[in-house]
Amino acid sequence: MTKRKEQSTNSLNKQLMAGNCDLVHAIDLIGGRWKLVILSNLETAAVRFSELKRLIPQISERMLVLQLKEMEKAGLITRTAYATVPPCVAYSLTAIGKELMPIWQQLSQWGSKHKTVNNEG
């Protein structure tokens, strides 16, 4: 993934939409294929990077790093580096991230309820 130019039309539209619509802002923070999956794996405790990679084997290491950086920047998770050999990094939910727990739980229930609808059509 390459970084978008700040003055590109896409970036400017994104800023305008996120600034004017709370829903767009929220989706911008948690949107994408992996963010909710990662967040839900942090629900009960801090998880090391290698454990996250093991829990979500379909995600590439590069994508996991990018998603974690974005969520850390957004204040949804916190990164803790331990001075050990080999180095160890763990991620956990912040208070803001924990506020999302009932939302992804409801979204998961909704997805489970309606999963067969898409598979039948």
N, CA, C and O of each residue as an XYZ file, in Angstrom:
484
protein
N       0.843     -1.171      0.000
C       0.000      0.000      0.000
C       0.890      1.237      0.000
O       1.812      1.361      0.806
N       0.601      2.126     -0.898
C       1.362      3.356     -0.937
C       0.607      4.452     -0.206
O      -0.615      4.405     -0.073
N       1.340      5.415      0.254
C       0.728      6.512      0.977
C       0.106      7.489     -0.019
O       0.717      7.826     -1.033
N      -1.113      7.941      0.278
C      -1.792      8.903     -0.590
C      -1.213     10.289     -0.404
O      -0.811     10.672      0.695
N      -1.177     11.035     -1.497
C      -0.759     12.424     -1.407
C      -1.813     13.194     -0.631
O      -3.011     12.983     -0.823
N      -1.367     14.092      0.252
C      -2.301     14.842      1.087
C      -3.233     15.726      0.277
O      -4.365     15.970      0.693
N      -2.780     16.210     -0.871
C      -3.592     17.109     -1.671
C      -4.332     16.411     -2.817
O      -4.915     17.079     -3.670
N      -4.313     15.080     -2.844
C      -5.040     14.368     -3.891
C      -6.532     14.549     -3.681
O      -6.984     14.790     -2.562
N      -7.289     14.433     -4.747
C      -8.741     14.572     -4.655
C      -9.313     13.549     -3.687
O     -10.204     13.863     -2.898
N      -8.800     12.325     -3.746
C      -9.275     11.272     -2.857
C      -9.040     11.650     -1.398
O      -9.941     11.498     -0.572
N      -7.860     12.135     -1.071
C      -7.550     12.524      0.311
C      -8.399     13.703      0.767
O      -8.892     13.718      1.895
N      -8.571     14.687     -0.106
C      -9.371     15.855      0.250
C     -10.838     15.473      0.468
O     -11.469     15.957      1.407
N     -11.379     14.615     -0.389
C     -12.755     14.154     -0.211
C     -12.904     13.379      1.090
O     -13.894     13.539      1.805
N     -11.924     12.543      1.395
C     -11.956     11.756      2.629
C     -11.968     12.684      3.848
O     -12.740     12.475      4.784
N     -11.118     13.700      3.832
C     -11.062     14.648      4.945
C     -12.383     15.399      5.092
O     -12.884     15.580      6.202
N     -12.940     15.834      3.967
C     -14.196     16.567      3.984
C     -15.330     15.702      4.521
O     -16.105     16.146      5.368
N     -15.427     14.473      4.032
C     -16.488     13.565      4.472
C     -16.339     13.214      5.949
O     -17.313     13.252      6.701
N     -15.132     12.876      6.360
C     -14.906     12.493      7.757
C     -15.146     13.670      8.691
O     -15.604     13.490      9.819
N     -14.840     14.867      8.224
C     -15.031     16.056      9.045
C     -16.491     16.436      9.209
O     -16.866     17.041     10.213
N     -17.318     16.089      8.234
C     -18.720     16.504      8.255
C     -19.689     15.410      8.683
O     -20.843     15.701      8.996
N     -19.245     14.167      8.701
C     -20.168     13.065      8.999
C     -19.537     12.138     10.038
O     -18.489     11.539      9.799
N     -20.186     12.034     11.176
C     -19.659     11.203     12.262
C     -19.568      9.734     11.872
O     -18.626      9.044     12.262
N     -20.547      9.249     11.100
C     -20.533      7.856     10.677
C     -19.338      7.577      9.767
O     -18.672      6.551      9.910
N     -19.068      8.483      8.838
C     -17.917      8.318      7.942
C     -16.628      8.323      8.756
O     -15.718      7.541      8.482
N     -16.547      9.182      9.734
C     -15.357      9.235     10.595
C     -15.166      7.900     11.327
O     -14.056      7.371     11.386
N     -16.254      7.366     11.881
C     -16.170      6.092     12.611
C     -15.749      4.961     11.681
O     -14.886      4.157     12.035
N     -16.345      4.892     10.505
C     -16.004      3.846      9.546
C     -14.567      4.001      9.084
O     -13.878      3.008      8.849
N     -14.111      5.230      8.952
C     -12.726      5.473      8.568
C     -11.761      4.892      9.601
O     -10.704      4.374      9.241
N     -12.121      4.975     10.875
C     -11.252      4.462     11.940
C     -11.233      2.940     12.013
O     -10.193      2.349     12.302
N     -12.375      2.296     11.753
C     -12.452      0.844     11.934
C     -12.684      0.078     10.641
O     -12.779     -1.149     10.645
N     -12.773      0.809      9.532
C     -13.079      0.171      8.256
C     -11.917     -0.662      7.727
O     -10.773     -0.525      8.159
N     -12.244     -1.509      6.799
C     -11.243     -2.380      6.206
C     -11.497     -3.820      6.588
O     -12.319     -4.112      7.456
N     -10.802     -4.693      5.947
C     -11.012     -6.124      6.130
C     -10.536     -6.630      7.485
O     -11.101     -7.585      8.017
N      -9.502     -6.002      8.053
C      -8.829     -6.625      9.194
C      -8.996     -5.934     10.533
O      -8.794     -6.572     11.566
N      -9.353     -4.663     10.563
C      -9.315     -3.928     11.829
C     -10.228     -4.515     12.904
O      -9.797     -4.684     14.045
N     -11.466     -4.826     12.567
C     -12.362     -5.387     13.580
C     -11.917     -6.774     14.020
O     -12.100     -7.152     15.177
N     -11.335     -7.528     13.101
C     -10.811     -8.858     13.455
C      -9.665     -8.708     14.455
O      -9.599     -9.429     15.451
N      -8.781     -7.781     14.182
C      -7.655     -7.530     15.089
C      -8.166     -7.047     16.448
O      -7.756     -7.558     17.491
N      -9.063     -6.059     16.427
C      -9.600     -5.527     17.679
C     -10.280     -6.614     18.505
O     -10.107     -6.667     19.722
N     -11.042     -7.470     17.858
C     -11.748     -8.514     18.613
C     -10.772     -9.509     19.236
O     -11.083    -10.114     20.261
N      -9.602     -9.686     18.633
C      -8.590    -10.570     19.215
C      -7.883     -9.938     20.414
O      -7.172    -10.622     21.151
N      -8.079     -8.643     20.606
C      -7.494     -7.940     21.747
C      -8.518     -7.735     22.869
O      -8.237     -7.067     23.864
N      -9.688     -8.312     22.697
C     -10.815     -8.068     23.602
C     -10.526     -8.442     25.053
O     -10.904     -7.698     25.958
N      -9.878     -9.556     25.295
C      -9.730    -10.029     26.675
C      -8.391     -9.703     27.320
O      -8.291     -9.635     28.545
N      -7.355     -9.500     26.499
C      -6.031     -9.246     27.081
C      -5.087     -8.694     26.016
O      -5.386     -8.709     24.822
N      -3.942     -8.207     26.485
C      -2.896     -7.777     25.558
C      -2.385     -9.001     24.806
O      -2.275    -10.092     25.365
N      -2.075     -8.797     23.526
C      -1.628     -9.904     22.686
C      -0.342     -9.497     21.978
O      -0.222     -8.387     21.460
N       0.615    -10.419     21.966
C       1.887    -10.162     21.281
C       1.673    -10.201     19.777
O       0.747    -10.843     19.282
N       2.548     -9.502     19.058
C       2.465     -9.437     17.600
C       2.452    -10.834     16.994
O       1.620    -11.132     16.137
N       3.366    -11.688     17.432
C       3.450    -13.034     16.857
C       2.180    -13.834     17.121
O       1.780    -14.653     16.293
N       1.549    -13.606     18.255
C       0.305    -14.295     18.571
C      -0.835    -13.794     17.685
O      -1.668    -14.579     17.232
N      -0.867    -12.476     17.440
C      -1.867    -11.927     16.513
C      -1.714    -12.551     15.129
O      -2.697    -12.919     14.484
N      -0.484    -12.662     14.694
C      -0.213    -13.259     13.383
C      -0.687    -14.713     13.354
O      -1.210    -15.175     12.339
N      -0.510    -15.421     14.442
C      -0.956    -16.818     14.524
C      -2.485    -16.903     14.561
O      -3.073    -17.803     13.962
N      -3.129    -15.959     15.272
C      -4.581    -15.962     15.391
C      -5.277    -15.585     14.086
O      -6.414    -15.987     13.840
N      -4.583    -14.809     13.250
C      -5.162    -14.355     11.972
C      -4.208    -14.771     10.856
O      -3.524    -13.917     10.293
N      -4.145    -16.043     10.527
C      -3.146    -16.522      9.563
C      -3.338    -15.983      8.139
O      -2.395    -16.008      7.348
N      -4.537    -15.497      7.798
C      -4.787    -15.010      6.447
C      -4.166    -13.635      6.186
O      -3.989    -13.252      5.030
N      -3.839    -12.901      7.223
C      -3.303    -11.555      7.046
C      -1.791    -11.619      6.835
O      -1.094    -12.390      7.496
N      -1.300    -10.806      5.915
C       0.149    -10.758      5.712
C       0.778     -9.964      6.855
O       0.117     -9.149      7.498
N       2.038    -10.208      7.093
C       2.739     -9.497      8.164
C       2.738     -7.990      7.898
O       2.539     -7.191      8.813
N       2.958     -7.621      6.661
C       2.983     -6.208      6.275
C       1.632     -5.540      6.558
O       1.582     -4.438      7.105
N       0.540     -6.214      6.183
C      -0.794     -5.654      6.404
C      -1.097     -5.562      7.891
O      -1.698     -4.586      8.340
N      -0.693     -6.560      8.656
C      -0.905     -6.520     10.106
C      -0.189     -5.318     10.712
O      -0.755     -4.603     11.539
N       1.049     -5.101     10.300
C       1.814     -3.948     10.801
C       1.108     -2.645     10.436
O       0.959     -1.765     11.283
N       0.672     -2.513      9.184
C      -0.005     -1.288      8.741
C      -1.291     -1.035      9.524
O      -1.547      0.085      9.965
N      -2.093     -2.074      9.693
C      -3.359     -1.928     10.409
C      -3.122     -1.570     11.877
O      -3.826     -0.728     12.434
N      -2.142     -2.202     12.496
C      -1.822     -1.898     13.893
C      -1.354     -0.452     14.037
O      -1.748      0.232     14.981
N      -0.522      0.018     13.117
C      -0.051      1.411     13.167
C      -1.206      2.393     13.024
O      -1.267      3.391     13.742
N      -2.130      2.111     12.093
C      -3.288      2.985     11.894
C      -4.161      3.033     13.140
O      -4.622      4.102     13.538
N      -4.386      1.882     13.751
C      -5.240      1.850     14.941
C      -4.558      2.479     16.152
O      -5.215      3.073     17.006
N      -3.249      2.346     16.217
C      -2.509      3.003     17.302
C      -2.590      4.518     17.128
O      -2.815      5.248     18.093
N      -2.407      4.983     15.900
C      -2.485      6.418     15.607
C      -3.882      6.962     15.926
O      -4.018      8.097     16.383
N      -4.921      6.149     15.683
C      -6.297      6.565     15.949
C      -6.654      6.489     17.431
O      -7.717      6.960     17.834
N      -5.784      5.905     18.239
C      -6.028      5.809     19.673
C      -6.894      4.632     20.083
O      -7.425      4.610     21.194
N      -7.043      3.639     19.187
C      -7.866      2.471     19.495
C      -7.087      1.402     20.257
O      -7.659      0.648     21.044
N      -5.781      1.346     20.014
C      -4.940      0.354     20.684
C      -3.678      1.037     21.199
O      -3.333      2.150     20.801
N      -3.018      0.342     22.081
C      -1.736      0.818     22.581
C      -0.686     -0.256     22.325
O      -0.971     -1.451     22.401
N       0.509      0.176     22.026
C       1.637     -0.719     21.732
C       2.619     -0.629     22.890
O       3.025      0.460     23.294
N       2.994     -1.792     23.419
C       3.968     -1.835     24.509
C       5.140     -2.690     24.065
O       4.975     -3.864     23.732
N       6.339     -2.087     24.061
C       7.553     -2.814     23.687
C       8.305     -3.194     24.964
O       8.534     -2.364     25.844
N       8.678     -4.464     25.035
C       9.414     -4.967     26.191
C      10.876     -5.151     25.814
O      11.190     -5.655     24.736
N      11.770     -4.739     26.710
C      13.206     -4.850     26.467
C      13.674     -6.259     26.799
O      14.303     -6.486     27.833
N      13.369     -7.188     25.932
C      13.771     -8.576     26.116
C      14.529     -9.038     24.882
O      14.543     -8.362     23.854
N      15.154    -10.195     25.001
C      15.824    -10.802     23.853
C      15.142    -12.136     23.600
O      15.191    -13.009     24.467
N      14.521    -12.328     22.469
C      14.297    -11.358     21.401
C      13.271    -10.306     21.829
O      12.523    -10.517     22.784
N      13.237     -9.170     21.118
C      12.297     -8.099     21.468
C      10.855     -8.599     21.420
O      10.502     -9.437     20.590
N      10.046     -8.081     22.305
C       8.643     -8.486     22.383
C       7.774     -7.233     22.366
O       8.042     -6.268     23.082
N       6.738     -7.261     21.546
C       5.788     -6.158     21.452
C       4.396     -6.715     21.668
O       4.029     -7.732     21.081
N       3.618     -6.047     22.513
C       2.245     -6.479     22.762
C       1.295     -5.315     22.492
O       1.649     -4.147     22.653
N       0.097     -5.663     22.082
C      -0.934     -4.670     21.768
C      -2.134     -4.911     22.663
O      -2.472     -6.053     22.975
N      -2.777     -3.819     23.077
C      -3.983     -3.933     23.892
C      -4.934     -2.804     23.523
O      -4.540     -1.807     22.918
N      -6.187     -2.982     23.897
C      -7.196     -1.971     23.625
C      -7.042     -0.795     24.579
O      -6.727     -0.971     25.756
N      -7.268      0.400     24.059
C      -7.356      1.578     24.909
C      -8.800      1.687     25.395
O      -9.645      0.873     25.024
N      -9.076      2.675     26.211
C     -10.454      2.888     26.674
C     -11.381      3.147     25.485
O     -12.519      2.678     25.464
N     -10.890      3.891     24.503
C     -11.685      4.167     23.298
C     -11.937      2.870     22.529
O     -13.045      2.635     22.046
N     -10.920      2.041     22.421
C     -11.073      0.762     21.745
C     -12.069     -0.138     22.456
O     -12.848     -0.842     21.812
N     -12.045     -0.116     23.785
C     -12.970     -0.944     24.561
C     -14.424     -0.506     24.381
O     -15.341     -1.319     24.501
N     -14.632      0.786     24.091
C     -15.982      1.275     23.827
C     -16.583      0.620     22.581
O     -17.804      0.555     22.441
N     -15.740      0.143     21.691
C     -16.207     -0.504     20.462
C     -16.647     -1.952     20.669
O     -17.307     -2.516     19.796
N     -16.305     -2.560     21.786
C     -16.592     -3.984     22.001
C     -18.056     -4.349     21.767
O     -18.321     -5.301     21.034
N     -19.024     -3.633     22.359
C     -20.414     -4.019     22.104
C     -20.814     -3.838     20.637
O     -21.694     -4.540     20.141
N     -20.181     -2.915     19.960
C     -20.506     -2.667     18.552
C     -20.051     -3.838     17.696
O     -20.825     -4.330     16.875
N     -18.793     -4.306     17.869
C     -18.358     -5.422     17.030
C     -19.034     -6.729     17.448
O     -19.204     -7.630     16.627
N     -19.417     -6.835     18.715
C     -20.166     -8.027     19.133
C     -21.540     -8.061     18.464
O     -21.979     -9.110     17.994
N     -22.219     -6.911     18.421
C     -23.513     -6.842     17.740
C     -23.353     -7.057     16.243
O     -24.174     -7.733     15.624
N     -22.325     -6.502     15.664
C     -22.069     -6.674     14.238
C     -21.796     -8.141     13.927
O     -22.225     -8.646     12.890
N     -21.091     -8.821     14.811
C     -20.824    -10.240     14.629
C     -22.120    -11.047     14.693
O     -22.337    -11.950     13.885
N     -22.970    -10.720     15.648
C     -24.261    -11.412     15.757
C     -25.104    -11.166     14.516
O     -25.729    -12.089     13.994
N     -25.123     -9.937     14.046
C     -25.873     -9.594     12.836
C     -25.331    -10.373     11.636
O     -26.101    -10.905     10.835
N     -24.005    -10.435     11.517
C     -23.382    -11.177     10.425
C     -23.722    -12.656     10.485
O     -23.983    -13.278      9.455
N     -23.719    -13.216     11.672
C     -24.057    -14.622     11.844
C     -25.509    -14.879     11.435
O     -25.814    -15.876     10.779
N     -26.378    -13.984     11.823
C     -27.804    -14.128     11.521
C     -28.066    -14.050     10.018
O     -28.925    -14.764      9.503
N     -27.335    -13.194      9.316
C     -27.617    -12.939      7.908
C     -26.626    -13.584      6.945
O     -26.705    -13.373      5.735
N     -25.704    -14.361      7.474
C     -24.691    -14.992      6.627
C     -25.328    -15.917      5.590
O     -24.894    -15.945      4.439
N     -26.340    -16.665      5.982
C     -26.970    -17.621      5.057
C     -27.737    -16.919      3.949
O     -27.923    -17.498      2.879
N     -28.185    -15.695      4.169
C     -28.919    -14.951      3.140
C     -28.051    -14.776      1.902
O     -28.526    -14.981      0.785
N     -26.785    -14.399      2.081
C     -25.873    -14.203      0.955
C     -25.463    -15.526      0.319
O     -25.221    -15.586     -0.887
N     -25.386    -16.561      1.103
C     -24.976    -17.861      0.587
C     -26.083    -18.565     -0.201
O     -25.805    -19.449     -1.011
N     -27.337    -18.171      0.039
C     -28.462    -18.803     -0.658
C     -28.702    -18.182     -2.021
O     -29.181    -18.859     -2.930
N     -28.371    -16.888     -2.181
C     -28.682    -16.163     -3.420
C     -27.723    -16.467     -4.461
O     -27.831    -15.946     -5.571
